[in-house]
Coordinates of C-alpha atoms in Angstrom, one line a residue:
M1 CA 10.9 31.2 -46.3
S2 CA 8.0 32.3 -43.9
G3 CA 6.9 28.0 -44.1
I4 CA 10.0 27.4 -41.6
V5 CA 9.2 30.0 -39.3
V6 CA 5.8 29.4 -39.4
A7 CA 6.9 25.5 -38.6
V8 CA 9.6 26.4 -35.9
V9 CA 7.6 29.0 -33.6
L10 CA 4.5 25.8 -33.8
V11 CA 7.6 23.6 -32.6
V12 CA 8.2 26.1 -30.1
L13 CA 4.9 26.2 -28.8
V14 CA 4.2 22.6 -28.4
L15 CA 7.5 22.4 -26.8
L16 CA 6.4 25.2 -23.9
V17 CA 2.8 23.5 -23.8
I18 CA 4.9 20.3 -22.9
F19 CA 6.8 21.2 -20.3
A20 CA 3.7 24.0 -19.0
I21 CA 1.5 20.4 -18.9
M22 CA 4.7 18.2 -17.7
T23 CA 5.7 21.4 -14.5
F24 CA 1.5 21.2 -13.5
N25 CA 1.6 17.2 -13.5
R26 CA 4.6 17.1 -11.2
L27 CA 3.0 19.9 -8.8
V28 CA 0.0 17.8 -8.4
S29 CA 2.0 14.6 -8.2
L30 CA 3.9 16.2 -5.7
R31 CA 1.2 17.8 -3.0
N32 CA -0.6 14.7 -3.6
R33 CA 2.4 12.7 -2.4
V34 CA 2.7 15.4 0.7
D35 CA -0.9 14.0 1.3
S36 CA -0.2 10.4 1.2
A37 CA 2.8 11.2 3.6
W38 CA 1.2 13.3 5.9
A39 CA -2.3 10.2 5.6
Q40 CA 0.6 7.6 6.9
I41 CA 1.6 9.5 9.7
D42 CA -1.6 9.6 10.8
V43 CA -2.5 5.7 10.5
Q44 CA 0.9 5.3 12.8
L45 CA 0.2 8.2 15.3
K46 CA -3.7 6.3 15.4
R47 CA -1.9 3.3 16.0
R48 CA 0.2 4.3 19.2
H49 CA -3.0 5.8 20.1
D50 CA -3.8 2.6 20.0
L51 CA -1.6 1.0 21.8
I52 CA -1.4 3.1 25.0
P53 CA -4.6 2.4 27.0
N54 CA -3.3 -1.3 26.9
L55 CA -0.1 -0.2 28.1
V56 CA -1.3 2.2 30.8
E57 CA -4.0 -0.6 32.1
T58 CA -1.7 -3.7 32.2
V59 CA 1.0 -1.0 34.2
K60 CA -1.9 0.1 36.5
G61 CA -2.3 -3.1 37.6
Y62 CA 1.7 -3.5 39.3
A63 CA 1.6 0.5 40.2
A64 CA -1.1 1.6 41.5
H65 CA 0.2 4.2 43.3
E66 CA 2.2 5.6 40.2
R67 CA -1.8 7.4 39.1
E68 CA -0.1 10.8 38.2
T69 CA 2.4 9.5 35.3
L70 CA -0.7 7.0 34.1
E71 CA -3.1 9.7 34.0
R72 CA -0.6 12.0 32.0
V73 CA 0.1 9.4 29.5
I74 CA -3.5 9.8 29.1
Q75 CA -4.2 13.1 29.2
A76 CA -1.5 13.4 26.2
R77 CA -2.8 11.2 24.2
N78 CA -5.9 12.5 24.4
L79 CA -4.4 15.7 23.1
A80 CA -2.9 14.2 21.0
I81 CA -6.2 12.3 19.1
A82 CA -7.6 15.9 19.3
A83 CA -4.6 18.1 17.7
Q84 CA -5.2 19.4 13.6
G85 CA -2.9 20.6 11.0
P86 CA 1.5 18.8 11.6
Q87 CA 2.6 21.7 14.3
A88 CA 0.0 21.5 16.4
Q89 CA 0.7 17.4 16.1
A90 CA 3.6 17.6 16.4
E91 CA 3.8 19.5 19.6
A92 CA 1.0 17.2 21.0
E93 CA 3.1 14.1 20.1
N94 CA 6.5 15.1 21.5
N95 CA 4.3 16.2 24.8
L96 CA 3.2 12.7 24.7
S97 CA 6.5 11.3 24.0
G98 CA 8.1 12.4 27.2
T99 CA 5.1 11.3 29.2
L100 CA 5.6 8.1 27.6
K101 CA 9.4 7.8 28.6
S102 CA 8.1 9.2 32.0
L103 CA 5.8 5.7 32.0
F104 CA 8.6 3.7 30.8
A105 CA 10.8 4.8 33.1
V106 CA 7.9 4.1 36.3
T107 CA 8.5 0.5 35.3
E108 CA 11.8 -0.4 35.9
R109 CA 11.1 0.0 39.4
Y110 CA 8.5 -2.7 38.7
P111 CA 10.7 -6.0 38.1
V112 CA 7.6 -8.2 38.0
L113 CA 5.8 -5.6 35.5
K114 CA 9.3 -5.6 33.3
A115 CA 9.1 -9.7 33.1
N116 CA 5.4 -9.3 32.3
Q117 CA 4.8 -11.1 29.2
N118 CA 1.6 -8.9 28.2
F119 CA 3.7 -5.7 29.2
L120 CA 6.8 -6.8 27.2
Q121 CA 4.5 -7.3 24.0
L122 CA 2.6 -3.7 24.3
Q123 CA 6.1 -2.4 24.8
E124 CA 7.6 -4.2 21.7
E125 CA 4.9 -2.8 19.6
L126 CA 5.2 0.6 20.8
T127 CA 8.3 1.0 20.3
S128 CA 8.0 -1.0 16.6
T129 CA 5.5 2.0 16.5
E130 CA 7.8 4.3 17.7
D131 CA 10.3 3.3 14.3
R132 CA 7.0 3.4 11.7
I133 CA 5.9 7.1 13.0
A134 CA 10.0 8.2 12.5
Y135 CA 10.2 7.0 9.1
S136 CA 6.7 8.4 8.0
R137 CA 7.7 11.7 9.7
Q138 CA 11.5 11.7 7.4
F139 CA 9.4 10.7 4.5
F140 CA 6.4 13.6 5.1
N141 CA 9.2 15.9 5.5
D142 CA 11.5 14.9 2.2
S143 CA 7.9 15.4 0.3
V144 CA 7.3 18.6 1.5
Q145 CA 10.8 19.7 1.6
K146 CA 10.3 18.5 -2.9
L147 CA 7.2 20.1 -2.2
N148 CA 8.3 23.6 -1.3
T149 CA 11.3 23.9 -3.3
T150 CA 9.3 23.1 -6.5
I151 CA 6.8 25.5 -5.9
E152 CA 9.6 28.4 -5.3
T153 CA 11.9 27.7 -8.1
F154 CA 11.4 29.1 -11.5
P155 CA 9.7 28.3 -13.8
S156 CA 7.3 26.3 -11.5
M157 CA 5.7 28.9 -9.3
F158 CA 4.1 29.8 -12.1
F159 CA 2.1 26.8 -12.0
A160 CA 1.7 26.3 -8.4
G161 CA -1.6 28.0 -8.2
P162 CA -3.5 26.3 -11.1
A163 CA -2.0 23.0 -9.6
K164 CA -3.3 24.0 -5.8
A165 CA 0.0 23.7 -4.3
T166 CA 0.9 26.0 -1.4
R167 CA 3.6 25.5 1.1
R168 CA 3.6 22.6 3.2
E169 CA 4.5 22.8 7.3
Y170 CA 7.4 20.5 7.9
F171 CA 6.5 17.7 11.1
Q172 CA 9.3 18.9 13.6
T173 CA 10.1 17.5 16.7
D174 CA 11.0 20.6 19.4
E175 CA 14.3 20.9 21.8
N176 CA 12.1 19.5 25.2
D177 CA 11.7 15.4 22.7
R178 CA 15.6 16.2 21.8
S179 CA 16.7 15.7 24.8
N180 CA 16.9 12.5 27.6
V181 CA 13.8 12.7 29.9
Q182 CA 15.0 13.8 33.2
V183 CA 13.0 11.4 35.7
Q184 CA 12.7 12.1 39.3
F185 CA 10.8 9.6 41.6

């Protein structure tokens, strides 16, 4: 009888060890997925930041008296580049999105600029990049949600510390970015 008890105890211990290893590995995997998702956002934001000076230079040639709008776009870009962390980055990028909307509104006043091939190409690349940013944000937030849920649920919560898995912030849009920008001339 004691041999059966020892065998059952060993099987239970082995199953607990296997469960612990699987839970630990899942937390590490989720943590790395969030880090990877953030890196993808960073790549797309860098691409966006690189396109903006070219777009501004193209518009500058046609709309020299719109200097204030162009300067706001460049200033917003520089602030976005300097932002650190999801929350600060989200705020800076929301501000940049607003100034870009103002820039595109300015271009509506210049039919020759709207027909310029270089401008059209830059605008298309920026639009494509915005789509990639939106997808990357969604993927990042989904990854954060999975990680945060796993960290907060039983029994994974006991393995979060050893796996160095901590709660992460979502990359959120503010209320101003959800509404249409009002441009007045």
